[in-house]
Amino acid sequence: MPASGPHPALASDPARRRSLVGLTPLIDVVFILLVFFMLASSFADWRTIRLKPPVPTAGGGGLAGAMLIEVDADGGLRLSGVPTTLEEIGARIEPLLGRRPDLRVVVKPAADTPLQPVVSLLDRLNAAGVTDMTFIHGGD
């Protein structure tokens, strides 16, 4: 008559037994990955620049007396036709703002200008104290 249990040689062999998978090491690994990705993530301070829609004027001369800044497709800047750099913009605009606090600045990006140079320019103008900024189409 055969024995009803496992073979005695298999029951006593520790290598043949199935080990149970514990969840504790798995939870530890998931927690460590969570902490790693939380610390590696960038929680940048996303600043916004407030833009107001233009107010319609009766005379149509809304851009008269405005300061024109042109942005080339390669990121180059021209302030009233004079080539300049992003670092010089603030130094050249701040004295004008001292005399005319309501100075309107018109930003004219070229047709193929990437967005980042324009945003950097707006950020620099905002830091200089410009509150009235207008975009016009480059027309290229």
Coordinates of C-alpha atoms in Angstrom, one line a residue:
M1 CA 0.0 0.0 0.0
P2 CA 1.5 3.3 -1.0
A3 CA 2.1 6.1 1.5
S4 CA -0.3 9.0 1.4
G5 CA 2.2 11.8 2.1
P6 CA 5.1 13.1 0.0
H7 CA 8.1 10.8 -0.5
P8 CA 10.2 10.9 2.7
A9 CA 13.3 11.9 0.7
L10 CA 11.6 14.9 -0.8
A11 CA 10.0 16.1 2.5
S12 CA 13.3 16.3 4.3
D13 CA 15.3 18.0 1.4
P14 CA 15.3 21.8 2.1
A15 CA 16.3 22.7 -1.5
R16 CA 13.1 21.2 -2.8
R17 CA 10.8 23.1 -0.6
R18 CA 9.1 26.2 -2.1
S19 CA 9.9 29.4 -0.2
L20 CA 7.2 31.9 0.3
V21 CA 7.7 35.3 -1.3
G22 CA 7.5 38.1 1.3
L23 CA 5.9 41.4 0.5
T24 CA 8.1 43.4 2.9
P25 CA 11.1 43.7 0.7
L26 CA 8.9 44.6 -2.3
I27 CA 7.3 47.4 -0.3
D28 CA 10.7 48.6 0.8
V29 CA 11.9 48.8 -2.8
V30 CA 8.8 50.6 -3.9
F31 CA 9.2 53.1 -1.0
I32 CA 12.8 53.7 -1.9
L33 CA 11.9 54.3 -5.6
L34 CA 9.2 56.7 -4.5
V35 CA 11.6 58.7 -2.3
F36 CA 14.2 58.7 -5.1
F37 CA 11.8 60.1 -7.7
M38 CA 10.4 62.7 -5.3
L39 CA 13.9 64.0 -4.6
A40 CA 15.0 63.8 -8.2
S41 CA 11.9 65.7 -9.5
S42 CA 12.1 69.3 -10.3
F43 CA 9.7 71.4 -8.4
A44 CA 10.5 74.6 -10.2
D45 CA 8.9 77.8 -9.3
W46 CA 6.9 78.5 -12.5
R47 CA 6.5 82.2 -12.8
T48 CA 3.8 83.8 -14.9
I49 CA 3.8 87.0 -16.7
R50 CA 0.4 88.7 -16.7
L51 CA -0.7 90.0 -20.1
K52 CA -3.6 92.4 -20.5
P53 CA -5.6 92.5 -23.7
P54 CA -5.2 95.8 -25.6
V55 CA -7.7 98.5 -24.9
P56 CA -9.3 99.9 -28.1
T57 CA -8.5 103.5 -28.6
A58 CA -10.4 106.0 -30.7
G59 CA -7.5 107.6 -32.4
G60 CA -5.8 104.4 -33.7
G61 CA -2.4 105.7 -32.6
G62 CA -2.0 103.3 -29.7
L63 CA 1.6 102.5 -30.6
A64 CA 2.9 106.0 -30.9
G65 CA 5.8 106.7 -28.6
A66 CA 6.3 103.0 -27.9
M67 CA 9.7 101.4 -27.6
L68 CA 10.2 98.6 -30.3
I69 CA 12.2 95.5 -29.5
E70 CA 12.7 93.1 -32.4
V71 CA 13.6 89.4 -31.8
D72 CA 15.4 87.7 -34.6
A73 CA 14.9 84.0 -35.5
D74 CA 18.3 83.2 -34.0
G75 CA 17.4 85.1 -30.7
G76 CA 19.2 88.3 -31.5
L77 CA 17.6 91.5 -30.2
R78 CA 17.3 95.0 -31.6
L79 CA 16.1 97.9 -29.4
S80 CA 14.7 100.6 -31.7
G81 CA 16.8 99.3 -34.6
V82 CA 20.1 99.1 -32.5
P83 CA 21.5 95.6 -31.9
T84 CA 21.6 94.8 -28.2
T85 CA 21.8 91.8 -25.8
L86 CA 19.4 90.5 -23.3
E87 CA 21.7 91.7 -20.5
E88 CA 21.7 95.3 -21.8
I89 CA 17.9 95.5 -22.2
G90 CA 17.2 96.2 -18.5
A91 CA 20.0 98.9 -18.3
R92 CA 18.6 100.7 -21.4
I93 CA 14.9 100.5 -20.5
E94 CA 15.1 101.4 -16.7
P95 CA 16.2 105.1 -17.3
L96 CA 13.4 105.5 -19.8
L97 CA 10.9 104.1 -17.3
G98 CA 12.2 106.6 -14.8
R99 CA 11.1 109.4 -17.1
R100 CA 8.0 107.7 -18.5
P101 CA 6.5 105.1 -16.1
D102 CA 3.7 104.3 -18.6
L103 CA 6.2 103.5 -21.4
R104 CA 4.8 100.9 -23.8
V105 CA 7.2 98.3 -25.1
V106 CA 6.3 96.6 -28.3
V107 CA 7.9 93.1 -28.8
K108 CA 8.1 92.0 -32.5
P109 CA 9.4 88.4 -32.8
A110 CA 10.4 87.2 -36.3
A111 CA 8.3 84.5 -37.9
D112 CA 10.6 81.6 -37.0
T113 CA 11.7 82.8 -33.5
P114 CA 11.7 80.0 -30.9
L115 CA 9.6 80.7 -27.8
Q116 CA 12.4 80.7 -25.2
P117 CA 14.2 83.9 -26.3
V118 CA 10.9 85.8 -26.3
V119 CA 10.0 84.5 -22.8
S120 CA 13.4 85.4 -21.6
L121 CA 13.0 88.9 -23.0
L122 CA 9.6 89.3 -21.3
D123 CA 11.0 88.1 -18.0
R124 CA 13.8 90.7 -18.3
L125 CA 11.4 93.5 -19.2
N126 CA 9.1 92.5 -16.3
A127 CA 12.1 92.6 -13.9
A128 CA 13.0 96.0 -15.2
G129 CA 9.5 97.3 -14.3
V130 CA 7.8 97.4 -17.7
T131 CA 4.0 96.9 -17.2
D132 CA 2.7 97.7 -20.6
M133 CA 3.9 95.2 -23.2
T134 CA 2.4 94.5 -26.6
F135 CA 3.1 91.8 -29.3
I136 CA 3.0 92.5 -33.0
H137 CA 3.3 90.0 -35.7
G138 CA 6.7 89.8 -37.5
G139 CA 5.1 89.5 -40.9
D140 CA 8.1 87.5 -42.3

